[in-house]
Amino acid sequence: MSCEVGILVNEELMDFIKSLYQQLFKQYGPQGWWPLLRLQSNQINPTNRGKFTGYHPNNYTIPESEIEIFEIILGAILTQNTSWTNAETALANLSKSTSLTPKELIAIPIETLALLIKSSGYFNQKSTRLHIIAEFFLNNPISNLVSLPVDEIRIQLLAIKGIGPETADSILLYALKKPSFVIDAYTRRLLSRMGIGDKSWKYQDYRMAFQSAISPTEENLRIYNEYHALIVQHCVHICKKTPLCEKCLFNTTCPKIIPKPKKKQTRKKNFKK
DNA sequence: GCCCAGGAGCCCG
DNA sequence: CGGGCTCATGGG
């Protein structure tokens, strides 16, 4: 199925991808990604955090300002390999100490930044990377960036330390409203269990499969937005690491290809303590 | 205590 | 180019 210049996406696969979207949307409805702090019904505090109230189903005008765009960009970094709950707490802390602008973010010392975002994990890495990203957006104003073609913005984002393919596509799609399909671990898991792809498939192979089936146009922007969010919704609750196939809407059609015994998460031996 | 969460970079053969 | 390691908190 794969070749040197990427996978061959045939008609059957494209139909599958289009059909998968229809079924997910019918099951779960509009998801309203990406969440914003201002849409939280209450301020984040120890009792309401993690309730994911910042979503906005059926409202595709979000984000509405450069501040909100930058908030999404920061959130995309903070949530890397981290639950949104922990990233959200970090973002709320940041917003209390600064307006979320590149300029003000750079003014915060790295050490201070690290303390503010502690809850998101990897705080030493992420604090330095937030500085790098803030500097990029200071030198490359969003108003200029959005006028460029999506592929060109993507290349620029990927050149920034701390932004890999998934984060770049999340920023393009949810912050900059550019049609770039987001692939994550959930997407790979869902597709592989349904018999699509194999170990040779890389990020770009999955991305191209989706983008061949649903072309990256302005009019498909909403579908890109919802599709990724729907996959997350489905995989968090049903197609989990240990899947709940009995509750799954694809129960009768999915081949349920569950790969090998999962290897344990690497854990640092703590000798000095 | 364990596993996991909306990854990415770097190093090494 | 692929595999393995590192980063690290908070919730279940």
mmCIF file of N, CA and C (backbone and C1' of nucleotides) in Angstrom, chain A residues 33-34 55 81 161-162 166-167 186, chain B residues 2-10:
data_model
loop_
_atom_site.group_PDB
_atom_site.id
_atom_site.type_symbol
_atom_site.label_atom_id
_atom_site.label_comp_id
_atom_site.label_asym_id
_atom_site.label_seq_id
_atom_site.Cartn_x
_atom_site.Cartn_y
_atom_site.Cartn_z
ATOM 1 N N TRP A 33 -14.426 22.552 18.750
ATOM 2 C CA TRP A 33 -13.016 22.853 19.034
ATOM 3 C C TRP A 33 -12.657 24.203 18.446
ATOM 4 N N TRP A 34 -11.672 24.904 18.953
ATOM 5 C CA TRP A 34 -10.766 24.654 20.067
ATOM 6 C C TRP A 34 -11.279 25.403 21.287
ATOM 7 N N TYR A 55 -15.616 25.083 24.966
ATOM 8 C CA TYR A 55 -15.914 24.735 23.579
ATOM 9 C C TYR A 55 -17.081 25.544 23.046
ATOM 10 N N ASN A 81 1.560 15.948 24.592
ATOM 11 C CA ASN A 81 1.719 14.754 25.438
ATOM 12 C C ASN A 81 1.214 14.990 26.861
ATOM 13 N N LYS A 161 11.630 25.242 16.804
ATOM 14 C CA LYS A 161 11.881 24.172 17.778
ATOM 15 C C LYS A 161 10.718 24.080 18.754
ATOM 16 N N GLY A 162 10.168 22.883 18.853
ATOM 17 C CA GLY A 162 9.028 22.690 19.734
ATOM 18 C C GLY A 162 7.730 22.505 18.977
ATOM 19 N N GLU A 166 2.174 17.500 14.264
ATOM 20 C CA GLU A 166 0.824 17.587 14.818
ATOM 21 C C GLU A 166 0.513 18.991 15.336
ATOM 22 N N THR A 167 1.472 19.564 16.042
ATOM 23 C CA THR A 167 1.268 20.906 16.585
ATOM 24 C C THR A 167 1.150 21.922 15.456
ATOM 25 N N TYR A 186 -4.400 9.147 18.332
ATOM 26 C CA TYR A 186 -5.757 8.609 18.247
ATOM 27 C C TYR A 186 -6.126 8.246 16.817
ATOM 28 P P DC B 2 5.494 1.471 40.323
ATOM 29 O "O5'" DC B 2 4.166 1.311 39.445
ATOM 30 C "C5'" DC B 2 3.505 0.050 39.385
ATOM 31 C "C4'" DC B 2 2.263 0.235 38.544
ATOM 32 C "C3'" DC B 2 2.586 0.876 37.198
ATOM 33 O "O3'" DC B 2 2.332 -0.017 36.141
ATOM 34 C "C1'" DC B 2 0.780 2.011 38.295
ATOM 35 P P DC B 3 2.927 0.346 34.694
ATOM 36 O "O5'" DC B 3 1.674 1.147 34.099
ATOM 37 C "C5'" DC B 3 0.399 0.518 34.016
ATOM 38 C "C4'" DC B 3 -0.603 1.496 33.451
ATOM 39 C "C3'" DC B 3 -0.137 2.153 32.143
ATOM 40 O "O3'" DC B 3 -1.194 2.142 31.209
ATOM 41 C "C1'" DC B 3 -0.713 3.820 33.731
ATOM 42 P P DC B 4 -0.879 2.401 29.654
ATOM 43 O "O5'" DC B 4 -1.395 3.890 29.500
ATOM 44 C "C5'" DC B 4 -2.750 4.189 29.828
ATOM 45 C "C4'" DC B 4 -2.911 5.679 29.970
ATOM 46 C "C3'" DC B 4 -2.375 6.467 28.767
ATOM 47 O "O3'" DC B 4 -3.491 7.034 28.094
ATOM 48 C "C1'" DC B 4 -1.834 7.488 30.866
ATOM 49 P P DA B 5 -3.366 7.632 26.625
ATOM 50 O "O5'" DA B 5 -3.583 9.179 26.929
ATOM 51 C "C5'" DA B 5 -4.685 9.561 27.711
ATOM 52 C "C4'" DA B 5 -4.509 10.976 28.176
ATOM 53 C "C3'" DA B 5 -4.163 11.961 27.055
ATOM 54 O "O3'" DA B 5 -4.867 13.174 27.296
ATOM 55 C "C1'" DA B 5 -2.498 12.042 28.720
ATOM 56 P P DG B 6 -6.045 13.643 26.377
ATOM 57 O "O5'" DG B 6 -5.383 13.937 24.972
ATOM 58 C "C5'" DG B 6 -4.050 14.373 24.805
ATOM 59 C "C4'" DG B 6 -3.682 14.322 23.335
ATOM 60 C "C3'" DG B 6 -2.646 15.369 22.965
ATOM 61 O "O3'" DG B 6 -1.878 14.903 21.846
ATOM 62 C "C1'" DG B 6 -4.802 16.003 22.150
ATOM 63 P P DG B 7 -0.632 13.892 22.350
ATOM 64 O "O5'" DG B 7 0.644 14.794 22.023
ATOM 65 C "C5'" DG B 7 1.197 14.741 20.720
ATOM 66 C "C4'" DG B 7 2.306 15.734 20.641
ATOM 67 C "C3'" DG B 7 3.097 15.664 19.357
ATOM 68 O "O3'" DG B 7 3.466 16.984 19.021
ATOM 69 C "C1'" DG B 7 4.510 15.101 21.183
ATOM 70 P P DA B 8 4.220 17.205 17.655
ATOM 71 O "O5'" DA B 8 5.727 17.344 18.144
ATOM 72 C "C5'" DA B 8 6.028 18.347 19.108
ATOM 73 C "C4'" DA B 8 7.496 18.281 19.462
ATOM 74 C "C3'" DA B 8 8.411 18.115 18.252
ATOM 75 O "O3'" DA B 8 9.359 19.160 18.290
ATOM 76 C "C1'" DA B 8 8.916 16.516 19.941
ATOM 77 P P DG B 9 10.487 19.281 17.219
ATOM 78 O "O5'" DG B 9 11.765 18.764 18.013
ATOM 79 C "C5'" DG B 9 12.118 19.408 19.235
ATOM 80 C "C4'" DG B 9 13.343 18.747 19.821
ATOM 81 C "C3'" DG B 9 14.488 18.553 18.818
ATOM 82 O "O3'" DG B 9 15.699 18.871 19.478
ATOM 83 C "C1'" DG B 9 13.907 16.481 19.760
ATOM 84 P P DC B 10 17.001 19.104 18.662
ATOM 85 O "O5'" DC B 10 18.006 18.073 19.320
ATOM 86 C "C5'" DC B 10 17.845 17.647 20.674
ATOM 87 C "C4'" DC B 10 18.459 16.269 20.841
ATOM 88 C "C3'" DC B 10 19.563 15.964 19.821
ATOM 89 O "O3'" DC B 10 20.676 15.400 20.480
ATOM 90 C "C1'" DC B 10 17.994 14.232 19.866
#
